[in-house]
Coordinates of C-alpha atoms in Angstrom, one line a residue:
M13 CA 118.4 108.3 107.3
I14 CA 116.4 105.2 108.5
Y15 CA 113.6 107.6 109.4
L16 CA 113.9 109.2 106.0
L17 CA 113.6 105.9 104.3
K18 CA 110.6 105.1 106.3
L19 CA 108.9 108.5 105.5
L20 CA 109.5 107.8 101.8
Y21 CA 108.2 104.3 102.1
D22 CA 105.0 105.5 103.8
A23 CA 104.6 108.2 101.1
S24 CA 105.0 105.6 98.4
Q25 CA 102.2 103.5 100.2
V26 CA 99.9 106.5 100.0
S27 CA 100.8 107.2 96.4
D28 CA 100.0 103.7 95.6
I29 CA 96.4 104.0 97.0
L30 CA 96.0 107.3 95.1
K31 CA 97.1 105.5 91.9
M32 CA 95.0 102.4 92.1
D33 CA 92.2 102.1 89.6
V34 CA 90.5 99.9 92.2
N35 CA 91.3 99.9 95.9
P36 CA 91.3 96.2 97.0
R37 CA 88.7 95.6 99.7
G38 CA 89.8 92.3 100.8
I39 CA 93.5 92.8 101.0
K40 CA 95.2 94.6 103.9
F41 CA 98.7 95.3 102.9
N42 CA 100.5 94.1 106.1
N43 CA 103.5 92.4 104.4
I44 CA 105.2 91.7 101.1
T45 CA 103.1 88.7 100.4
D46 CA 100.0 90.7 100.6
R47 CA 101.4 93.1 98.0
F48 CA 102.5 90.2 95.8
A49 CA 99.0 88.7 96.1
W50 CA 97.6 92.0 94.7
D51 CA 100.1 92.1 91.9
F52 CA 99.3 88.5 91.1
L53 CA 95.7 89.2 91.0
L54 CA 96.2 92.1 88.7
I55 CA 98.2 89.8 86.3
L56 CA 95.3 87.3 86.4
S57 CA 92.8 90.2 85.6
E58 CA 94.4 90.2 82.1
S59 CA 95.0 86.5 81.7
L60 CA 91.6 85.1 82.7
V61 CA 89.5 87.4 80.6
Q62 CA 90.8 85.6 77.5
P63 CA 88.9 82.5 76.0
T64 CA 92.0 80.4 76.7
I65 CA 94.8 80.7 79.2
D66 CA 98.4 80.8 78.1
L67 CA 100.1 79.4 81.3
D68 CA 103.6 80.0 79.9
Q69 CA 102.8 83.6 79.3
L70 CA 101.2 83.9 82.8
K71 CA 104.4 82.3 84.4
L72 CA 106.6 84.7 82.4
R73 CA 104.7 87.7 83.7
I74 CA 105.0 86.4 87.4
L75 CA 108.8 85.8 86.8
L76 CA 109.2 89.4 85.5
T77 CA 107.3 90.7 88.5
L78 CA 109.3 88.8 91.0
S79 CA 112.5 90.1 89.3
D80 CA 111.3 93.6 89.5
V81 CA 111.3 94.0 85.8
R82 CA 108.9 96.9 85.4
E83 CA 108.9 97.8 81.8
A84 CA 108.3 94.4 80.4
V85 CA 105.2 93.7 82.6
S86 CA 103.5 96.8 81.5
A87 CA 100.4 96.4 79.5
P88 CA 97.9 99.0 78.2
N89 CA 95.4 98.2 81.0
N90 CA 98.0 97.4 83.6
K91 CA 96.8 98.2 87.2
R92 CA 100.1 97.2 88.8
K93 CA 100.7 100.1 91.3
Y94 CA 103.5 99.0 93.7
T95 CA 106.3 100.4 91.7
S96 CA 108.4 101.0 94.8
T97 CA 108.2 97.4 96.0
S98 CA 111.2 95.2 95.4
Y99 CA 110.4 91.5 95.5
V100 CA 114.1 90.8 94.8
N101 CA 115.0 92.5 98.2
D102 CA 111.9 91.9 100.2
L103 CA 110.5 88.5 99.2
L104 CA 113.2 86.5 97.6
F105 CA 116.2 84.8 99.3
R106 CA 119.4 86.8 98.7
N107 CA 122.8 85.1 98.7
Y108 CA 125.2 87.8 99.5
N109 CA 128.1 85.5 98.8
A110 CA 127.3 84.8 95.1
P111 CA 128.5 87.1 92.4
T112 CA 125.8 89.2 90.7
D113 CA 126.3 87.7 87.3
Q114 CA 125.4 84.3 88.8
L115 CA 122.1 85.5 90.2
W116 CA 120.5 86.7 87.0
H117 CA 119.7 85.0 83.7
R118 CA 119.2 87.0 80.5
F119 CA 116.3 86.2 78.1
N120 CA 115.4 87.6 74.8
L121 CA 111.7 88.1 74.4
P122 CA 110.2 88.3 70.9
A123 CA 108.0 91.2 69.7
T124 CA 104.3 90.9 70.5
A125 CA 101.3 92.9 69.4
T126 CA 101.6 95.3 72.3
A127 CA 105.5 95.3 72.9
P128 CA 108.6 95.3 70.9
A129 CA 111.3 92.7 71.2
C130 CA 113.5 93.1 74.2
S131 CA 116.2 91.6 76.4
I132 CA 115.4 91.1 80.0
K133 CA 117.0 89.6 83.1
I134 CA 115.2 87.1 85.3
H135 CA 116.5 86.5 89.0
D136 CA 117.5 83.1 89.7
E137 CA 115.7 83.0 92.9
A138 CA 112.4 84.1 91.0
I139 CA 112.7 80.9 89.1
T140 CA 113.0 78.9 92.3
Y141 CA 110.1 80.8 93.9
L142 CA 107.8 80.1 90.9
S143 CA 108.7 76.4 90.6
S144 CA 109.0 75.4 94.2
V145 CA 106.6 77.6 96.0
L146 CA 103.9 79.0 93.5
E147 CA 103.6 75.7 91.6
R148 CA 103.4 73.6 94.6
R149 CA 100.1 71.8 95.5
L150 CA 98.7 73.1 98.8
Q151 CA 97.8 70.3 101.1
L152 CA 94.6 70.1 103.1
A153 CA 94.7 71.7 106.6
Q154 CA 93.9 69.3 109.5
N155 CA 91.2 71.6 111.0
L156 CA 89.1 71.7 107.9
I157 CA 87.4 68.4 108.7
E158 CA 85.0 67.9 105.7
K159 CA 85.5 71.2 104.2
P160 CA 87.5 71.6 101.0
G161 CA 90.8 73.7 101.1
N162 CA 91.5 77.3 100.0
M163 CA 92.6 76.2 96.5
H164 CA 89.1 74.7 96.0
A165 CA 87.5 77.8 97.4
L166 CA 89.6 80.1 95.1
F167 CA 88.6 78.0 92.0
T168 CA 84.9 78.3 92.9
Q169 CA 85.0 82.0 93.8
I170 CA 86.6 82.9 90.4
A171 CA 84.4 80.4 88.6
R172 CA 81.3 82.3 89.7
F173 CA 82.3 85.1 87.5
S174 CA 82.4 82.8 84.4
M175 CA 80.7 84.1 81.2
R176 CA 79.8 80.7 80.0
D177 CA 76.4 80.6 81.7
K178 CA 74.7 82.4 84.5
A179 CA 74.4 79.0 86.3
W180 CA 78.0 79.4 87.3
Q181 CA 77.0 82.2 89.7
Q182 CA 75.8 79.6 92.1
A183 CA 78.9 77.3 91.8
D184 CA 79.8 75.5 95.0
V185 CA 82.2 72.9 96.2
K186 CA 81.8 70.2 98.8
R187 CA 82.5 66.7 99.5
L188 CA 79.8 64.3 98.3
P189 CA 79.2 60.5 99.0
S190 CA 79.2 58.6 95.8
A191 CA 75.5 58.1 96.1
Q192 CA 74.9 61.8 95.6
V193 CA 77.0 62.2 92.4
S194 CA 75.1 63.2 89.3
Q195 CA 76.1 62.1 85.7
A196 CA 74.3 64.9 84.0
E197 CA 76.2 67.0 81.4
A198 CA 75.9 70.4 79.8
S199 CA 78.0 72.3 77.1
Y200 CA 78.9 75.1 79.5
F201 CA 80.2 72.6 82.1
N202 CA 81.8 69.9 80.0
D203 CA 85.2 71.6 79.3
C204 CA 85.7 72.3 83.0
A205 CA 84.7 68.8 84.1
A206 CA 87.0 67.2 81.4
Q207 CA 90.0 69.3 82.6
L208 CA 89.3 68.4 86.2
K209 CA 89.2 64.7 85.3
T210 CA 92.6 65.1 83.6
L211 CA 94.0 66.8 86.8
I212 CA 92.7 63.9 88.9
K213 CA 94.5 61.3 86.7
Q214 CA 97.8 63.3 87.0
L215 CA 97.4 63.6 90.8
A216 CA 96.5 59.9 91.1
K217 CA 97.2 58.9 94.8
Q218 CA 99.9 61.5 95.3
Y219 CA 98.1 63.4 98.0
S220 CA 98.6 63.7 101.8
E221 CA 97.3 61.2 104.4
I222 CA 94.9 63.8 105.8
S223 CA 93.2 64.2 102.4
E224 CA 92.9 60.3 102.1
R225 CA 91.2 60.2 105.6
R226 CA 88.8 62.9 104.8
R227 CA 88.0 61.4 101.4
Q228 CA 87.2 58.2 103.2
Q229 CA 85.1 59.8 105.9
F230 CA 83.1 62.3 103.7
G231 CA 83.7 61.4 100.1
P232 CA 85.5 63.1 97.2
I233 CA 85.5 66.9 96.7
H234 CA 83.0 67.9 94.0
L235 CA 82.3 71.1 92.1
I236 CA 78.5 71.7 91.9
V237 CA 76.9 74.0 89.4
D238 CA 73.0 73.8 89.4
E239 CA 72.2 70.1 89.0
L240 CA 75.7 69.3 87.6
N241 CA 78.8 68.2 89.5
A242 CA 82.2 66.9 88.8
E243 CA 84.9 65.5 91.1
M244 CA 87.9 67.8 91.8
P245 CA 91.5 66.8 92.7
E246 CA 92.1 66.4 96.5
E247 CA 95.0 68.9 96.1
M248 CA 95.7 71.5 93.5
S249 CA 98.3 74.0 92.6
L250 CA 97.4 77.6 91.7
F251 CA 98.1 76.9 87.9
E252 CA 96.0 73.8 88.1
V253 CA 93.2 76.0 89.4
F254 CA 93.6 78.5 86.5
S255 CA 93.9 75.8 83.8
A256 CA 90.5 74.4 84.8
L257 CA 88.5 77.5 85.1
P258 CA 85.4 77.9 82.8
L259 CA 86.8 80.8 80.8
T260 CA 86.1 83.5 79.9
I261 CA 85.9 85.2 83.4
Q262 CA 84.3 88.6 83.8
A263 CA 86.8 91.4 83.8
N264 CA 85.7 92.6 87.2
F265 CA 86.3 89.4 89.2
F266 CA 89.5 90.6 90.8
Q267 CA 87.5 93.3 92.7
A268 CA 85.6 90.6 94.7
P269 CA 86.8 90.8 98.4
D270 CA 86.4 87.0 98.9
I271 CA 88.8 86.3 95.9
Q272 CA 91.2 88.9 97.2
K273 CA 91.2 87.4 100.7
T274 CA 91.4 83.7 99.6
L275 CA 94.3 84.4 97.2
C276 CA 96.1 86.2 100.1
R277 CA 95.6 83.0 102.3
V278 CA 96.8 80.7 99.5
I279 CA 100.0 82.7 98.8
D280 CA 100.6 83.1 102.5
S281 CA 100.3 79.3 103.0
L282 CA 102.5 78.5 100.0
N283 CA 105.1 81.0 101.2
E284 CA 105.2 79.7 104.8
R285 CA 108.2 77.2 104.6
Y286 CA 110.1 79.5 102.1
K287 CA 109.7 82.5 104.4
L288 CA 111.1 80.6 107.4
I289 CA 114.0 79.1 105.3
R290 CA 114.9 82.5 104.1
A291 CA 114.7 84.0 107.5
I292 CA 117.3 81.7 109.0
G293 CA 119.6 81.7 105.9
L294 CA 119.2 78.3 104.6
P295 CA 119.2 78.2 100.6
P296 CA 115.7 77.5 99.4
Q297 CA 116.9 75.6 96.4
D298 CA 118.4 73.0 98.9
W299 CA 116.0 73.1 101.6
L300 CA 112.4 73.7 100.3
E301 CA 111.9 70.1 99.2
K302 CA 113.1 68.6 102.5
D303 CA 110.7 67.6 105.2
H304 CA 113.4 68.2 107.9
P305 CA 113.6 70.5 109.8
S306 CA 109.8 70.8 110.1
I307 CA 107.9 74.1 110.1
A308 CA 107.7 74.1 113.9
A309 CA 111.5 73.5 114.1
L310 CA 112.1 76.3 111.5
R311 CA 110.0 78.7 113.6
E312 CA 112.2 77.9 116.6
L313 CA 115.3 78.5 114.6
K314 CA 114.0 81.8 113.5
Q315 CA 113.3 82.8 117.1
L316 CA 116.8 81.6 118.1
R317 CA 118.3 83.8 115.4
I318 CA 116.3 86.9 116.7
D319 CA 117.3 86.1 120.3
A320 CA 121.1 85.6 119.3
N321 CA 121.0 88.9 117.3
Q322 CA 119.7 90.7 120.3
R323 CA 122.5 89.3 122.6
L324 CA 125.1 90.4 120.0
S325 CA 123.6 93.9 119.6
T326 CA 123.5 94.5 123.5
G327 CA 127.0 93.0 124.2
Q328 CA 125.7 90.0 126.1
A329 CA 127.6 87.8 123.7
C330 CA 130.7 88.7 121.6
D331 CA 130.4 86.2 119.0
L332 CA 127.9 84.2 116.9
N333 CA 128.4 80.8 118.5
S334 CA 128.1 82.1 122.1
A335 CA 125.1 84.2 121.1
F336 CA 123.3 81.1 119.8
R337 CA 124.4 79.0 122.7
Q338 CA 123.0 81.4 125.2
A339 CA 119.7 81.8 123.3
F340 CA 119.4 78.0 123.0
N341 CA 120.1 77.3 126.7
D342 CA 117.8 80.1 127.9
K343 CA 114.9 78.8 125.7
Q344 CA 115.5 75.3 126.6
Q345 CA 115.5 76.2 130.4
H346 CA 112.3 78.2 129.9
L347 CA 110.6 75.3 128.1
Q348 CA 111.9 72.7 130.8
K349 CA 114.5 70.9 128.8
R350 CA 112.4 69.8 125.8
K351 CA 114.1 69.5 122.3
I352 CA 114.5 72.8 120.4
A353 CA 114.5 72.5 116.5
H354 CA 114.8 68.6 117.0
C355 CA 117.9 68.9 119.2
Q356 CA 118.4 68.2 122.8
T357 CA 121.5 70.3 123.2
F358 CA 123.2 73.2 121.5
D359 CA 126.2 71.0 120.5
E360 CA 123.7 68.6 118.8
L361 CA 122.3 71.6 116.9
S362 CA 125.7 72.8 115.9
F363 CA 126.5 69.5 114.2
T364 CA 123.4 69.2 112.1
E365 CA 123.6 70.2 108.5
Y366 CA 121.3 73.0 108.9
G367 CA 122.9 74.1 112.1
Q368 CA 126.3 74.3 110.4
I369 CA 124.9 76.5 107.8
I370 CA 123.1 78.8 110.2
L371 CA 126.2 79.2 112.4
N372 CA 128.4 79.4 109.4
F373 CA 131.3 77.4 110.6
H374 CA 132.8 73.9 110.0
P375 CA 132.3 72.0 113.3
Q376 CA 135.9 70.7 113.5
S377 CA 135.8 71.6 117.1
L378 CA 133.4 73.5 119.2
D379 CA 136.4 75.0 121.0
Q380 CA 137.3 77.1 117.9
T381 CA 139.3 80.1 118.9
D382 CA 138.4 82.3 115.9
M383 CA 134.7 82.5 116.7
D384 CA 134.9 86.1 117.8
S385 CA 136.3 87.3 114.5
D386 CA 134.4 89.9 112.6
E387 CA 133.4 87.5 109.9
N388 CA 131.3 85.6 112.4
L389 CA 129.1 88.5 113.3
L390 CA 125.5 87.4 113.0
Y391 CA 124.5 90.0 110.3
E392 CA 127.4 88.9 108.1
S393 CA 127.1 85.1 108.7
I394 CA 123.4 84.5 107.9
A395 CA 122.5 85.1 104.3
G396 CA 119.1 86.5 103.6
T397 CA 118.9 88.8 106.7
D398 CA 118.1 92.4 106.4
T399 CA 121.3 94.3 107.4
E400 CA 121.3 97.2 104.8
E401 CA 119.5 99.5 107.2
D402 CA 122.0 98.8 110.0
L403 CA 124.9 99.5 107.6
T404 CA 123.3 102.7 106.4
Q405 CA 122.7 103.9 109.9
A406 CA 126.3 103.3 110.8
L407 CA 127.5 105.2 107.7
L408 CA 125.3 108.1 108.4
S409 CA 125.6 108.3 112.2
E410 CA 127.5 111.6 112.0
F411 CA 124.6 113.5 110.8
D412 CA 122.3 115.0 113.5
N413 CA 119.1 114.3 111.7
D414 CA 117.7 113.2 108.3
L415 CA 117.0 116.8 107.3
Q416 CA 120.7 117.6 107.7
W417 CA 121.6 114.6 105.5
I418 CA 119.2 115.5 102.7
Q419 CA 120.1 119.3 102.8
L420 CA 123.9 118.3 102.6
L421 CA 122.9 116.0 99.7
I422 CA 121.0 118.8 97.9
D423 CA 124.0 121.1 98.4
D424 CA 126.7 118.6 97.6
R425 CA 124.9 116.8 94.6
P426 CA 122.6 119.3 93.1
D427 CA 122.7 117.2 89.8
L428 CA 120.5 114.6 91.5
F429 CA 117.7 117.2 92.0
D430 CA 115.5 119.4 90.1
E431 CA 112.9 122.1 91.3
V432 CA 110.2 119.4 91.5
T433 CA 112.1 116.7 93.3
S434 CA 113.7 119.3 95.6
L435 CA 110.2 120.6 96.6
F436 CA 109.0 116.9 97.0
F437 CA 111.8 116.1 99.4
Q438 CA 111.2 119.2 101.4
F439 CA 107.5 118.3 101.8
I440 CA 108.4 114.7 103.0
L441 CA 110.9 115.9 105.5
G442 CA 108.8 118.7 106.8
N443 CA 111.3 121.4 105.8
N444 CA 108.7 123.6 104.2
P445 CA 106.1 124.5 106.7
A446 CA 103.6 125.6 104.0
L447 CA 103.8 122.2 102.5
H448 CA 104.0 120.3 105.7
Q449 CA 100.6 121.5 106.7
Q450 CA 99.2 119.3 104.0
K451 CA 98.4 115.7 104.9
D452 CA 99.6 112.5 103.2
Y453 CA 100.3 113.0 99.6
A454 CA 98.5 116.3 99.2
I455 CA 101.5 117.8 97.7
L456 CA 100.2 116.7 94.3
D457 CA 97.4 119.3 94.9
N458 CA 99.5 122.0 96.2
P459 CA 99.5 125.1 94.0
L460 CA 103.2 125.7 94.5
F461 CA 104.1 122.1 93.5
Q462 CA 101.7 122.2 90.5
K463 CA 103.3 125.4 89.3
Q464 CA 106.8 123.8 89.4
V465 CA 105.5 120.8 87.6
A466 CA 103.7 122.8 84.9
H467 CA 106.9 124.7 84.1
H468 CA 109.2 121.8 84.1
P469 CA 109.7 120.1 80.6
K470 CA 110.3 116.6 82.3
Y471 CA 107.0 116.5 84.3
R472 CA 104.6 118.9 82.7
H473 CA 103.1 116.4 80.2
F474 CA 102.5 113.7 82.8
N475 CA 99.1 112.8 84.1
R476 CA 98.7 112.3 87.8
E477 CA 99.7 108.5 87.7
E478 CA 102.7 109.2 85.4
L479 CA 103.9 112.0 87.6
I480 CA 103.8 109.8 90.8
D481 CA 105.7 107.0 88.9
A482 CA 108.3 109.5 87.8
L483 CA 108.7 110.9 91.3
L484 CA 109.0 107.6 92.9
A485 CA 111.7 106.5 90.4
Q486 CA 113.5 109.7 91.2
V487 CA 113.2 109.1 94.9
E488 CA 114.7 105.6 94.6
H489 CA 117.6 106.9 92.5
I490 CA 118.4 109.9 94.8
I491 CA 118.3 107.6 97.8
E492 CA 120.6 105.1 96.2
Q493 CA 123.1 107.9 95.2
G494 CA 122.7 109.5 98.6
I495 CA 123.7 106.4 100.4
K496 CA 126.7 106.1 98.1
N497 CA 127.6 109.7 98.7
A498 CA 127.4 109.2 102.4
A499 CA 129.6 106.2 102.2
D500 CA 132.2 108.1 100.1
L501 CA 132.0 110.9 102.8
Q502 CA 132.7 108.4 105.6
M503 CA 135.6 106.9 103.6
E504 CA 137.2 110.2 103.0
S505 CA 136.9 111.1 106.7
G506 CA 138.5 107.7 107.6
N507 CA 135.5 106.5 109.6
V508 CA 134.8 103.4 107.6

């Protein structure tokens, strides 16, 4: 089953590439944040080509995307292609202990020129991610010395596509001593300069010490356009960047590889603390704004979790507490007794606030006798970890291979399949040699498959993109029902 899911995932990746109007040259889709950066950029491709930017609408579009709301984010020229990507599952923190109705907020959207009124649900964690991750100002990195940060670079790269004046094509950003600052003005530059001045006032002195030192050493950061320049804030958020841009931006700006790469770097940097907090099971709402534990300590805690999980899975430890203790002591011995995650001993770690959450027990005594109970298994104790695949694998362990499972599903639940989806699955699994000789997603060009599509009332009116969307939606539904069906079979046989 896991292999099947991987095959279907890989197939959906290929389909995404086939469906893209523009294949991003600057983004390598290595992880979920890369895919989110591309979706983010596609949303911007609609927002920044307007003469003014509606930040509230932009943020709503992002919230809908993070909440996996597909229909409401659709637009006539929408190029969002990762229909099989779930940000709720793969990017956002998941609290398995919270009831579902506490995780979603319902909103009623009024009708617009392009869409009717509708009711949508926004995931609670999407709101946290927007406000505490994406709206955060990115601090200057130590190793940049006199160079501005990635936010400033992103601003300049997008501004070069401004339609206000061709002078913007040569826009640059650098630190300038006060003696080099020009007071010249021009109509195409004034609005942007005024907005930057407003942002500087809002920021005031609320920027990092490293920015203060660089400012004293090399001067303030300036936007330079021809003979004009304007001071920029030392630190900016994504939405401050967008609000100050010299709109309107050319429609093809999002195709620029340097913009694609820079946005990926920005989102990856903004996501770093959130990613680590999520990985070790700390609720982001409570821990994102705290300075302790540090990024370095969070990385160590993540590695401890991985090591502890390995000990549990191999039988080297029988409970969560002992698995973490072994992992901590081994790492400390290897590192010659230095502190790990700010703690000198495992007992010290277990009494910290974050240690208690990670270990999921109340430290009344480190000699607790119930630590080997089922509820203290690592995959159940740490919220936010990915355990569905392990559970699915256990449920379907009786089947010899993925093909047996899917064939049983076709026989047992024919209502889930039609001629088109049945042939599609056979291709993915290699059950049909004639189809399997084709590579990647070439089934779309296979005569037998095309014939089935042409005669099926559900699919025959779809164009290529619509067909792939429909197929992937069916695949997700069939997998979901198939897992439920397998679980029911296990329950009936008394194996669960």
